[in-house]
Coordinates of C-alpha atoms in Angstrom, one line a residue:
Chain A
M1 CA -17.4 -22.9 -3.0
N2 CA -14.6 -21.2 -1.8
H3 CA -15.9 -18.0 0.0
D4 CA -12.6 -16.8 1.4
A5 CA -11.2 -15.9 -2.2
Y6 CA -13.2 -15.6 -5.1
D7 CA -12.0 -15.9 -8.8
D8 CA -12.2 -12.9 -11.0
N9 CA -14.2 -14.8 -13.5
Y10 CA -16.9 -15.6 -11.0
I11 CA -17.4 -11.9 -9.9
R12 CA -17.0 -10.9 -13.7
S13 CA -19.9 -13.3 -14.9
I14 CA -22.3 -12.0 -12.1
L15 CA -21.6 -8.4 -13.0
N16 CA -22.0 -8.7 -16.2
N17 CA -25.1 -10.9 -16.5
V18 CA -27.5 -9.4 -13.8
K19 CA -29.7 -6.7 -15.0
S20 CA -31.9 -5.6 -11.9
I21 CA -30.1 -5.2 -8.2
A22 CA -32.3 -4.8 -5.3
M23 CA -30.5 -3.3 -2.4
V24 CA -31.7 -4.2 0.7
G25 CA -30.6 -1.5 3.2
A26 CA -30.4 1.3 0.7
S27 CA -30.0 4.6 2.4
P28 CA -31.3 8.1 0.9
V29 CA -28.6 9.8 3.0
N30 CA -25.7 10.6 0.7
V31 CA -22.8 10.0 2.8
R32 CA -23.6 6.3 3.5
P33 CA -21.9 3.8 1.7
S34 CA -25.1 2.1 0.5
Y35 CA -25.9 5.4 -1.3
F36 CA -22.7 5.3 -3.2
A37 CA -23.0 2.0 -4.3
F38 CA -26.4 2.7 -5.3
K39 CA -25.5 5.8 -7.2
Y40 CA -22.5 3.9 -9.0
L41 CA -24.2 0.8 -9.8
A42 CA -27.2 3.0 -11.5
Q43 CA -24.9 5.1 -13.3
R44 CA -23.6 1.8 -14.7
G45 CA -26.8 0.7 -16.4
Y46 CA -28.2 -1.6 -13.8
D47 CA -32.0 -1.4 -12.9
M48 CA -31.9 -0.6 -8.9
I49 CA -34.2 -0.8 -6.6
P50 CA -34.0 0.4 -3.1
V51 CA -35.5 -1.7 -0.1
N52 CA -35.9 -0.1 3.2
P53 CA -39.1 0.0 4.8
G54 CA -38.1 3.1 7.1
H55 CA -38.0 5.2 3.9
V56 CA -41.0 4.1 1.7
G57 CA -42.6 7.3 0.0
K58 CA -39.4 8.4 -0.6
A59 CA -37.3 8.0 -3.6
L60 CA -33.3 7.5 -4.4
M61 CA -32.2 8.6 -7.8
G62 CA -36.0 8.7 -9.0
K63 CA -36.5 4.7 -7.7
P64 CA -39.1 4.8 -5.3
F65 CA -38.2 2.8 -2.0
V66 CA -40.2 -0.3 -1.3
A67 CA -40.6 -1.9 1.8
S68 CA -39.7 -5.3 1.1
L69 CA -38.5 -7.8 -1.6
A70 CA -42.0 -9.0 -1.8
D71 CA -43.1 -5.5 -2.9
I72 CA -41.0 -5.3 -5.8
D73 CA -43.4 -5.4 -9.2
R74 CA -40.8 -7.3 -11.3
P75 CA -38.1 -10.0 -11.5
I76 CA -34.9 -9.1 -9.5
D77 CA -31.7 -11.0 -10.6
M78 CA -29.5 -9.8 -7.7
I79 CA -30.0 -9.0 -4.2
D80 CA -27.7 -6.7 -2.6
I81 CA -27.8 -6.8 1.3
F82 CA -26.5 -3.9 3.1
R83 CA -27.2 -5.2 6.4
N84 CA -25.0 -6.6 9.3
S85 CA -24.2 -10.4 9.3
S86 CA -26.7 -10.9 12.0
H87 CA -29.5 -9.6 9.6
I88 CA -28.9 -11.5 6.6
M89 CA -30.7 -14.8 7.2
P90 CA -33.9 -13.0 7.2
V91 CA -33.8 -11.6 3.8
V92 CA -32.0 -14.6 2.3
E93 CA -35.4 -16.5 3.6
E94 CA -37.5 -13.6 2.0
A95 CA -35.6 -13.8 -1.1
L96 CA -36.2 -17.5 -1.6
K97 CA -40.0 -17.3 -1.4
L98 CA -39.8 -15.2 -4.5
S99 CA -41.2 -16.2 -8.0
P100 CA -38.9 -16.4 -10.1
L101 CA -36.0 -16.7 -7.7
P102 CA -33.3 -14.1 -8.0
K103 CA -30.0 -15.3 -9.4
V104 CA -27.4 -14.0 -7.2
I105 CA -27.4 -13.0 -3.3
W106 CA -24.8 -10.4 -2.4
M107 CA -23.5 -9.7 0.8
Q108 CA -21.9 -6.3 1.6
L109 CA -18.5 -5.7 2.7
G110 CA -18.3 -7.0 6.2
A111 CA -21.0 -8.9 6.3
R112 CA -20.7 -12.9 6.0
D113 CA -23.3 -15.3 6.9
D114 CA -22.3 -18.9 5.8
A115 CA -25.5 -20.7 6.9
A116 CA -27.8 -18.3 4.7
A117 CA -25.1 -18.6 2.0
E118 CA -25.5 -22.6 2.1
K119 CA -29.3 -22.2 1.8
A120 CA -29.2 -19.7 -1.0
E121 CA -26.8 -22.2 -2.9
A122 CA -28.8 -25.2 -2.2
A123 CA -31.8 -23.2 -4.0
G124 CA -29.4 -22.8 -6.8
L125 CA -28.4 -19.5 -6.6
K126 CA -24.9 -17.8 -6.6
V127 CA -23.7 -16.3 -3.5
V128 CA -20.8 -13.2 -2.7
M129 CA -20.2 -12.6 1.0
N130 CA -18.1 -9.5 2.1
R131 CA -17.6 -7.7 -1.1
C132 CA -18.9 -4.4 -2.7
P133 CA -20.2 -4.7 -6.2
K134 CA -18.9 -0.9 -6.6
I135 CA -15.6 -1.8 -5.4
E136 CA -15.7 -5.2 -7.6
Y137 CA -16.9 -3.5 -10.7
G138 CA -14.3 -0.7 -10.2
R139 CA -11.9 -3.1 -9.7
L140 CA -12.5 -5.4 -12.8
S141 CA -13.0 -2.5 -15.3
S142 CA -9.7 -1.1 -13.8
E143 CA -11.5 2.3 -13.1
I144 CA -10.5 1.9 -9.5
S145 CA -6.9 2.1 -10.4
W146 CA -7.5 5.8 -10.5
M147 CA -7.3 5.8 -6.9
G148 CA -4.3 3.9 -6.7
V149 CA -6.0 0.5 -5.7
N150 CA -4.5 -2.8 -6.5
S151 CA -6.9 -4.4 -9.1
R152 CA -5.3 -7.4 -9.0
T153 CA -5.5 -7.6 -12.8
L154 CA -3.2 -7.2 -15.6
S155 CA -3.9 -6.8 -19.1
S156 CA -1.8 -6.0 -22.5
K157 CA -5.6 -4.7 -24.2
R158 CA -6.6 -1.4 -24.5
A159 CA -9.7 -0.5 -22.7
P160 CA -12.7 1.7 -24.2
I161 CA -12.5 5.0 -22.8
P162 CA -14.7 5.2 -19.9
T163 CA -17.8 7.7 -20.0
Q164 CA -20.6 8.3 -17.5
G165 CA -23.6 5.8 -18.0
M166 CA -21.7 3.1 -20.1
R167 CA -20.6 -0.3 -19.0
L168 CA -16.6 -0.3 -18.7
S169 CA -14.7 -3.2 -19.8
L170 CA -15.7 -6.0 -17.8
N171 CA -15.6 -8.3 -20.8
R172 CA -11.8 -7.8 -21.4
T173 CA -10.0 -11.0 -20.6
S174 CA -7.4 -10.3 -17.9
F175 CA -4.5 -12.1 -16.3
G176 CA -4.4 -12.2 -12.3
G177 CA -2.8 -9.8 -10.9
G178 CA -0.8 -9.0 -7.4
Q179 CA -2.3 -10.5 -4.4
T180 CA -3.8 -9.1 -1.4
A181 CA -3.2 -12.4 0.9
A182 CA -2.5 -10.4 4.1
S183 CA -5.6 -8.5 3.8
D184 CA -7.8 -11.6 2.8
R185 CA -6.6 -13.4 6.1
A186 CA -7.3 -10.4 8.2
A187 CA -10.7 -10.3 7.0
K188 CA -11.2 -13.9 7.6
N189 CA -9.9 -13.7 11.2
K190 CA -12.1 -10.8 11.7
T191 CA -15.2 -12.3 10.7
E192 CA -14.3 -15.6 12.8
T193 CA -13.8 -13.7 15.9
T194 CA -17.2 -11.6 15.5
Chain B
M1 CA -11.0 -21.9 -14.0
T2 CA -8.7 -20.4 -11.4
D3 CA -6.7 -17.1 -12.3
R4 CA -3.2 -17.8 -12.8
L5 CA -0.8 -15.8 -10.3
P6 CA 1.7 -14.0 -11.9
G7 CA 5.2 -13.8 -10.7
F8 CA 7.2 -10.6 -9.2
S9 CA 8.9 -9.7 -12.4
T10 CA 5.7 -9.9 -14.6
L11 CA 4.0 -7.6 -12.0
A12 CA 7.3 -5.3 -11.9
V13 CA 6.6 -4.6 -15.8
H14 CA 2.8 -4.9 -15.9
A15 CA 0.9 -3.9 -12.7
G16 CA -1.1 -0.8 -13.0
A17 CA -0.2 -0.3 -16.5
Q18 CA -2.5 -0.9 -19.5
P19 CA -2.4 0.8 -22.9
D20 CA -3.8 4.1 -22.6
P21 CA -7.5 4.2 -23.3
T22 CA -7.7 7.5 -25.3
T23 CA -4.6 6.7 -27.6
G24 CA -3.6 3.2 -27.5
A25 CA 0.0 4.4 -26.1
R26 CA 1.6 1.1 -24.8
A27 CA 4.2 3.0 -22.5
T28 CA 2.4 4.7 -19.5
P29 CA 1.8 8.6 -20.7
I30 CA 3.2 11.5 -18.5
Y31 CA -0.4 13.3 -17.6
Q32 CA 1.7 16.7 -16.9
T33 CA -1.6 18.1 -15.9
T34 CA -2.6 20.1 -12.8
S35 CA -6.5 19.3 -13.5
F36 CA -9.0 17.0 -15.0
V37 CA -12.5 18.5 -16.6
F38 CA -15.7 17.0 -15.1
N39 CA -18.4 15.7 -17.5
D40 CA -20.9 17.8 -15.5
A41 CA -22.0 19.3 -12.1
D42 CA -23.1 16.1 -10.7
H43 CA -19.9 14.3 -11.6
A44 CA -17.9 16.9 -10.1
A45 CA -19.9 16.7 -6.8
S46 CA -19.5 12.9 -7.0
L47 CA -15.8 13.2 -7.5
F48 CA -15.6 15.8 -4.4
G49 CA -17.8 13.8 -2.1
L50 CA -15.9 10.9 -2.8
Q51 CA -18.9 9.0 -4.3
A52 CA -16.9 8.2 -7.6
F53 CA -13.8 7.2 -8.5
G54 CA -11.8 9.5 -10.8
N55 CA -9.6 12.4 -11.3
I56 CA -10.0 16.0 -10.1
Y57 CA -6.6 17.5 -9.4
T58 CA -2.8 16.2 -9.4
R59 CA -2.4 17.0 -5.8
I60 CA -4.9 14.5 -5.0
G61 CA -4.5 12.1 -7.7
N62 CA -2.9 11.9 -11.1
P63 CA -3.3 8.8 -13.8
T64 CA 0.6 8.7 -14.2
N65 CA 1.1 8.5 -10.4
A66 CA -1.8 6.1 -10.0
V67 CA 0.1 3.5 -12.2
L68 CA 2.9 3.8 -10.0
E69 CA 0.9 3.4 -6.8
E70 CA -1.0 0.2 -8.2
R71 CA 2.4 -1.3 -9.1
V72 CA 4.2 -1.0 -5.8
A73 CA 0.8 -2.0 -4.1
A74 CA 0.8 -5.2 -6.5
L75 CA 4.8 -5.7 -5.8
E76 CA 4.3 -5.6 -2.0
G77 CA 1.0 -7.6 -1.9
G78 CA -0.9 -4.8 -0.5
T79 CA -4.5 -3.4 -1.4
A80 CA -3.8 0.2 -2.4
A81 CA -1.0 2.9 -2.4
L82 CA -0.1 6.5 -2.5
A83 CA 2.6 8.0 -4.1
V84 CA 4.2 11.4 -2.4
A85 CA 6.9 13.9 -3.1
S86 CA 9.5 11.9 -1.0
G87 CA 9.8 8.9 1.7
H88 CA 10.0 12.0 4.3
A89 CA 6.5 13.0 3.0
A90 CA 5.3 9.4 2.8
Q91 CA 6.0 9.4 6.7
L92 CA 4.4 12.6 7.5
V93 CA 1.3 11.8 5.8
V94 CA 1.1 8.2 7.4
L95 CA 1.6 9.6 10.9
Q96 CA -1.0 12.2 10.4
Q97 CA -3.8 9.5 9.9
L98 CA -2.7 7.9 13.2
L99 CA -1.3 10.4 15.8
R100 CA -3.1 13.2 17.5
P101 CA -0.9 15.4 19.9
G102 CA 0.3 13.9 23.0
D103 CA 0.2 10.5 21.2
E104 CA 3.2 8.4 20.6
I105 CA 5.0 6.4 18.2
I106 CA 7.7 3.6 19.0
A107 CA 10.3 3.6 16.6
A108 CA 13.6 1.4 16.1
R109 CA 16.6 3.2 17.1
K110 CA 18.6 2.0 13.9
L111 CA 17.0 4.0 11.0
Y112 CA 18.1 6.5 8.4
G113 CA 19.6 9.5 10.3
G114 CA 17.1 11.8 8.5
S115 CA 14.0 9.9 9.9
I116 CA 15.7 10.2 13.3
N117 CA 15.7 14.0 12.7
Q118 CA 12.3 14.3 11.5
F119 CA 10.8 12.0 14.3
T120 CA 12.8 13.8 16.9
H121 CA 12.6 17.4 16.0
A122 CA 9.6 17.9 13.3
F123 CA 7.3 15.6 14.6
K124 CA 8.0 16.7 18.5
A125 CA 6.7 20.3 17.3
F126 CA 3.2 18.5 16.3
G127 CA 3.0 17.2 19.7
W128 CA 3.8 13.6 18.4
N129 CA 6.4 11.6 20.8
V130 CA 8.6 9.2 19.8
A131 CA 9.8 6.4 22.0
W132 CA 13.1 4.6 21.0
A133 CA 13.3 0.9 21.2
D134 CA 16.1 -1.4 20.2
P135 CA 15.5 -4.0 17.1
D136 CA 17.8 -6.0 18.4
E137 CA 16.3 -6.4 21.9
I138 CA 12.5 -7.1 21.1
E139 CA 11.3 -6.9 24.6
S140 CA 12.7 -3.1 24.5
F141 CA 9.5 -2.7 22.0
E142 CA 7.1 -4.3 24.6
R143 CA 8.4 -2.3 27.3
A144 CA 7.8 1.0 25.3
V145 CA 4.4 0.4 24.8
T146 CA 1.7 2.9 26.9
P147 CA -1.9 3.9 26.3
H148 CA -0.8 6.8 23.9
T149 CA 1.0 4.6 21.6
K150 CA -0.6 4.5 18.0
A151 CA 2.0 2.8 15.8
I152 CA 5.4 1.0 15.8
F153 CA 8.1 1.9 13.0
I154 CA 11.0 0.2 11.7
E155 CA 13.1 -0.5 8.6
S156 CA 13.1 -4.4 7.3
I157 CA 16.8 -3.7 6.1
A158 CA 18.1 -1.1 8.5
N159 CA 20.2 2.3 7.7
P160 CA 23.0 2.7 8.0
A161 CA 24.4 -0.8 8.6
G162 CA 22.4 -2.9 6.5
S163 CA 21.1 -4.9 9.7
I164 CA 18.1 -7.0 9.4
T165 CA 15.2 -6.6 11.7
D166 CA 13.1 -9.4 13.1
I167 CA 9.7 -8.1 11.5
E168 CA 7.5 -11.0 12.4
A169 CA 8.6 -10.5 16.2
I170 CA 8.2 -6.9 16.2
A171 CA 4.6 -7.4 14.5
A172 CA 3.3 -9.9 17.5
V173 CA 4.3 -6.7 19.7
A174 CA 2.3 -4.5 17.7
R175 CA -0.9 -7.0 17.6
K176 CA -0.5 -7.3 21.1
A177 CA -0.7 -3.4 21.5
G178 CA -3.5 -2.9 19.0
V179 CA -1.4 -0.8 17.1
P180 CA -0.5 -1.1 13.4
L181 CA 3.3 -1.9 12.4
I182 CA 4.9 0.6 9.7
V183 CA 7.7 -0.8 8.1
D184 CA 10.2 1.2 5.8
N185 CA 11.1 -1.2 3.4
T186 CA 13.3 1.2 1.0
L187 CA 16.5 -0.5 1.7
A188 CA 15.2 -4.3 0.8
S189 CA 12.5 -3.5 -1.8
P190 CA 10.0 -5.9 -2.2
Y191 CA 12.2 -7.8 -4.4
L192 CA 14.2 -9.0 -1.2
I193 CA 11.6 -8.8 1.4
K194 CA 7.7 -8.2 1.7
P195 CA 7.1 -7.1 5.2
I196 CA 3.0 -7.4 4.6
D197 CA 3.9 -10.9 4.4
H198 CA 5.5 -10.8 7.9
G199 CA 2.8 -9.1 9.6
A200 CA 3.4 -5.3 8.5
D201 CA 0.2 -3.2 8.2
I202 CA 1.8 -0.3 6.4
V203 CA 4.7 -0.1 4.2
V204 CA 6.4 3.1 3.1
H205 CA 9.4 3.7 0.8
S206 CA 11.8 6.4 -0.4
L207 CA 11.2 5.6 -4.0
T208 CA 14.1 7.7 -4.8
K209 CA 16.1 4.6 -3.8
F210 CA 16.1 1.3 -5.1
L211 CA 12.3 1.2 -6.6
G212 CA 13.3 4.1 -8.8
G213 CA 16.8 3.1 -9.0
H214 CA 18.4 5.7 -11.1
G215 CA 19.1 8.2 -8.7
N216 CA 17.2 10.9 -10.8
S217 CA 14.3 11.4 -9.1
L218 CA 12.6 11.8 -5.6
G219 CA 9.6 10.2 -4.6
G220 CA 7.8 8.4 -1.7
I221 CA 5.2 5.9 -1.2
I222 CA 2.5 4.6 1.3
V223 CA 1.3 0.9 0.8
D224 CA -1.9 0.0 2.6
A225 CA -1.8 -3.9 3.7
G226 CA -5.7 -3.7 4.3
T227 CA -4.7 -5.7 7.4
F228 CA -5.7 -3.5 10.5
D229 CA -9.1 -3.0 11.8
W230 CA -9.2 0.9 12.4
S231 CA -12.6 1.1 13.9
K232 CA -12.1 -1.7 16.6
D233 CA -11.2 0.7 19.7
N234 CA -12.2 4.1 18.1
K235 CA -8.4 4.8 18.4
Y236 CA -7.9 6.2 14.8
P237 CA -11.0 8.8 14.5
M238 CA -9.5 9.7 11.2
L239 CA -10.5 6.6 9.7
S240 CA -13.2 5.3 11.8
E241 CA -15.3 9.0 12.6
P242 CA -17.6 10.8 10.6
R243 CA -15.1 13.5 8.7
P244 CA -16.4 16.9 8.7
E245 CA -14.1 17.3 5.3
Y246 CA -16.3 15.2 3.5
H247 CA -19.9 15.9 5.1
G248 CA -19.4 13.1 7.8
I249 CA -18.2 10.1 5.7
R250 CA -16.5 7.6 7.7
I251 CA -13.4 6.5 5.8
Q252 CA -12.8 3.1 6.9
E253 CA -16.8 2.2 6.8
T254 CA -16.9 3.2 3.1
F255 CA -13.5 2.1 1.6
G256 CA -13.2 -1.4 3.2
N257 CA -9.7 -2.7 3.1
F258 CA -7.7 0.2 1.4
A259 CA -9.4 2.7 3.4
F260 CA -5.9 4.0 4.7
A261 CA -4.6 4.5 1.5
I262 CA -7.8 6.4 0.9
A263 CA -7.3 8.7 4.1
C264 CA -3.8 9.4 3.3
R265 CA -5.0 10.7 -0.1
V266 CA -8.1 12.7 0.7
L267 CA -7.1 13.7 4.4
G268 CA -3.3 13.9 4.1
L269 CA -2.1 14.5 0.6
R270 CA -4.9 16.8 -0.2
D271 CA -4.3 18.9 3.0
L272 CA -0.6 18.9 3.6
G273 CA 0.2 18.9 -0.1
P274 CA 3.1 16.9 -0.9
A275 CA 2.2 15.6 -4.4
L276 CA 4.6 13.8 -6.4
S277 CA 5.1 15.2 -10.0
P278 CA 3.8 13.2 -12.6
F279 CA 7.4 13.3 -14.6
N280 CA 8.8 11.7 -11.4
A281 CA 6.3 9.1 -11.3
F282 CA 7.0 8.1 -14.8
M283 CA 11.1 7.9 -14.4
I284 CA 10.5 5.7 -11.3
L285 CA 8.1 3.5 -12.9
T286 CA 10.7 3.0 -15.7
G287 CA 13.0 2.1 -13.0
I288 CA 10.6 -0.4 -11.4
E289 CA 10.3 -2.5 -14.6
T290 CA 14.2 -3.7 -14.0
L291 CA 14.1 -3.9 -10.4
P292 CA 14.4 -7.8 -9.9
L293 CA 17.5 -7.4 -12.4
R294 CA 19.1 -4.5 -10.8
M295 CA 18.4 -5.6 -7.1
Q296 CA 20.2 -9.3 -7.9
K297 CA 23.2 -7.4 -9.3
H298 CA 23.4 -4.8 -6.3
C299 CA 23.2 -7.7 -4.1
D300 CA 25.6 -10.1 -6.1
N301 CA 28.2 -6.9 -6.3
A302 CA 27.7 -6.3 -2.6
K303 CA 28.4 -9.5 -1.3
A304 CA 32.0 -9.8 -3.2
V305 CA 32.7 -6.1 -2.4
A306 CA 32.0 -7.0 1.6
E307 CA 34.0 -10.2 1.0
F308 CA 37.1 -8.4 -0.3
L309 CA 36.6 -5.8 2.8
S310 CA 36.5 -8.2 5.4
T311 CA 39.9 -9.6 4.4
H312 CA 41.8 -6.2 4.2
P313 CA 44.2 -5.0 6.4
A314 CA 43.0 -1.4 6.7
V315 CA 39.5 -2.8 7.6
S316 CA 38.7 -3.7 11.5
A317 CA 35.2 -4.9 10.7
V318 CA 32.6 -5.3 8.2
N319 CA 28.7 -5.0 8.9
Y320 CA 27.0 -7.1 5.7
A321 CA 24.3 -9.6 6.7
G322 CA 25.4 -11.6 3.7
L323 CA 28.4 -12.6 5.3
P324 CA 28.4 -15.8 6.9
G325 CA 30.0 -14.9 10.3
D326 CA 27.8 -11.8 10.3
K327 CA 25.4 -11.3 13.5
Y328 CA 22.4 -10.9 11.4
N329 CA 23.0 -13.6 9.0
A330 CA 20.5 -16.1 10.2
L331 CA 17.5 -13.5 10.2
L332 CA 19.1 -12.7 6.5
R333 CA 18.2 -16.0 5.5
K334 CA 14.9 -16.3 7.1
Y335 CA 13.7 -12.8 5.6
A336 CA 15.7 -12.1 2.5
P337 CA 17.4 -15.2 1.1
K338 CA 18.2 -13.8 -2.2
G339 CA 20.6 -11.1 -0.6
A340 CA 21.3 -8.7 1.9
G341 CA 21.0 -5.7 -0.2
A342 CA 23.4 -3.0 -1.3
V343 CA 23.9 -0.8 1.7
F344 CA 26.3 -1.8 4.3
T345 CA 29.1 0.0 6.6
F346 CA 32.5 -1.3 7.6
S347 CA 35.0 0.1 10.2
L348 CA 38.5 1.2 9.4
K349 CA 41.6 1.0 11.6
G350 CA 42.5 4.2 11.2
G351 CA 39.0 6.0 12.6
Y352 CA 37.7 9.2 11.6
D353 CA 40.7 10.7 9.7
A354 CA 40.9 7.4 7.8
G355 CA 37.1 7.6 6.6
V356 CA 37.7 11.1 5.5
N357 CA 40.7 10.2 3.3
L358 CA 39.1 7.3 2.0
V359 CA 36.0 8.9 0.7
S360 CA 38.3 11.7 -0.7
N361 CA 40.9 9.0 -2.6
L362 CA 38.0 7.2 -4.3
K363 CA 37.5 7.3 -8.0
L364 CA 34.3 5.3 -9.2
F365 CA 32.5 5.8 -5.9
S366 CA 30.6 9.1 -5.8
H367 CA 30.5 10.8 -2.2
L368 CA 26.9 12.0 -1.9
A369 CA 24.0 11.4 0.5
N370 CA 22.0 8.9 -1.2
V371 CA 21.8 5.1 -1.7
G372 CA 20.0 2.9 -4.3
D373 CA 21.7 4.2 -7.4
T374 CA 22.7 2.4 -10.3
R375 CA 26.1 4.2 -9.2
S376 CA 28.4 3.1 -6.2
L377 CA 28.0 5.6 -3.5
V378 CA 30.2 6.3 -0.5
I379 CA 29.3 8.3 2.6
H380 CA 31.1 9.0 6.1
P381 CA 27.9 9.2 8.2
A382 CA 29.4 10.6 11.2
S383 CA 30.6 13.7 9.2
T384 CA 27.3 13.8 7.2
T385 CA 24.0 12.3 7.6
H386 CA 24.3 11.3 11.1
S387 CA 26.2 14.5 11.9
Q388 CA 23.3 16.3 13.9
L389 CA 23.4 13.1 16.5
D390 CA 25.5 13.3 19.6
D391 CA 28.6 10.9 19.8
A392 CA 26.4 8.1 21.8
A393 CA 23.4 8.3 19.5
K394 CA 25.9 7.9 16.6
V395 CA 27.2 4.7 18.0
K396 CA 23.5 3.3 19.0
S397 CA 22.6 3.9 15.2
G398 CA 25.6 2.5 13.9
A399 CA 27.4 5.5 12.4
A400 CA 30.5 5.7 14.9
P401 CA 33.4 8.2 14.0
E402 CA 35.5 5.2 12.2
V403 CA 32.4 3.9 10.1
V404 CA 32.0 4.2 6.4
R405 CA 28.8 3.5 4.3
L406 CA 28.6 2.0 0.7
S407 CA 25.7 1.8 -1.3
I408 CA 27.0 -0.7 -4.0
G409 CA 26.1 -0.1 -7.7
I410 CA 25.5 -2.2 -10.6
E411 CA 29.0 -1.9 -12.4
D412 CA 31.3 -4.6 -12.8
K413 CA 32.6 -5.7 -9.1
E414 CA 36.1 -6.0 -10.4
D415 CA 36.1 -2.3 -11.0
L416 CA 34.6 -1.5 -7.6
I417 CA 36.9 -3.9 -5.7
A418 CA 39.9 -2.2 -7.4
D419 CA 38.7 1.2 -6.7
L420 CA 38.5 0.6 -2.9
D421 CA 42.0 -1.2 -2.9
Q422 CA 43.7 1.6 -4.3
A423 CA 41.7 4.2 -2.1
L424 CA 42.6 2.0 1.0
R425 CA 46.1 1.9 0.0
A426 CA 46.9 5.7 -0.8

């Protein structure tokens, strides 16, 4: 598995197939990136569970915080880890004790732990590192193009009209688009030097 | 299955433009509207708080402009782009994100005369200081670095003489200094040179020139390479610090590798206001679809005209990197093997007066202050674009009194050569 560059189809299949997402490190503060991503994914219809021991007793968009993955009362498809690279491994180890196992470990933009990824992949999980599911969803549905962002996709097919709360057109097949190789290299150099 | 990577010409036609979701229109619609309705109060709050992607007001973003932005980002290999009203507006918005009063930018001495004016006078009034360096002497960039340096600015193919800049060498200076390299890629267009592949962190364009290509619409654009770590030394508080305009959001932390383009949009364009008309965006988009075809023809015509002039008895020198003996020919083969662009200068044995006469005797070439049009253009920089510089600065920037600048169009090259020949004899 090449964790420097993911095929669109790999990301697309994850975002199309997971239904419940536990977000470890979710913040109730409405200017934090985790809050942005939580709200966005909840509005796209994912069953979101905020995990943060510092906020138990509070709720995020009506969803009560839980202290740890073990406290979640239902199977989870994906764990989105909003923590620094140095805090990834314990979360992955906790995830691997769950039954049933989650299907996907997702580490947020800026976070990467290759050893933790290897461990999760050995247990049959899919892993995404150093990406944001909100950005990837926006990119593959072309919604992010409204902000002038290079979605790196091309398509001659008409997209459904986007409305709040519905899944956008992740299922459209699209042709690869413009590349951002320079940015990918810079990200790799950054994670290697930190 | 690995995604297939499309080529440049495919991106020039398709990137950013999908059939309109509402109507199915295949050409990009002109969304000539100031504003966009919100679904409800929460949607409005989400958009204003940068929590959701979407449209609010055309001064911040517009769906027609967004197609243009994504297309140029794709052609340059950047993560995102922001279209603005002109190339000058692009430079203003970029530097507003990077400089505070008392900060400095190092700029190549060989720049478009309008940029030299903007940096020297308008930006100085903001307390943004410029240190000039010579792109033919890389050490001059190194010597200009100070603790106040916040960016380095160069042109890939430099106005007015079409000289080729060693982008990689200057990118290395920028990396060592811990500042971003900004490259104005207007004269090359991404068809000839992709500065991001050579180490640029930000690319700017006057879209008015080869990208739009038809001399009918002003526009500018900023491309974010997604390569620079804005938070590393806290040197760039617009990107790394909590922004009071947005309740304390940190732009880089929130937007990752397209944070610079977002900062330009939500802190620059929103507050400074130089928005691009959606109609202009449409015209420029249409132009970009034929960029690869036009640019090759521009280059082929320019080479033929430069070869003709280089043997003409009235001409003392031709500065065109595409000529084998030119001092920039080696850099050209490295950076722009497809061609040397269409803007170059030549010198007349008859000096200033011969320059003025030539311009008035031409019948097909238009005398005006633009480049990158389908039509061939001519100007005498010493009496026009560079007239505000003193004599020494004119010479240093390549606009000495005997120099004439051409922008070669896509007409038949035989007709262009015949026009120059009759005007030089007249």
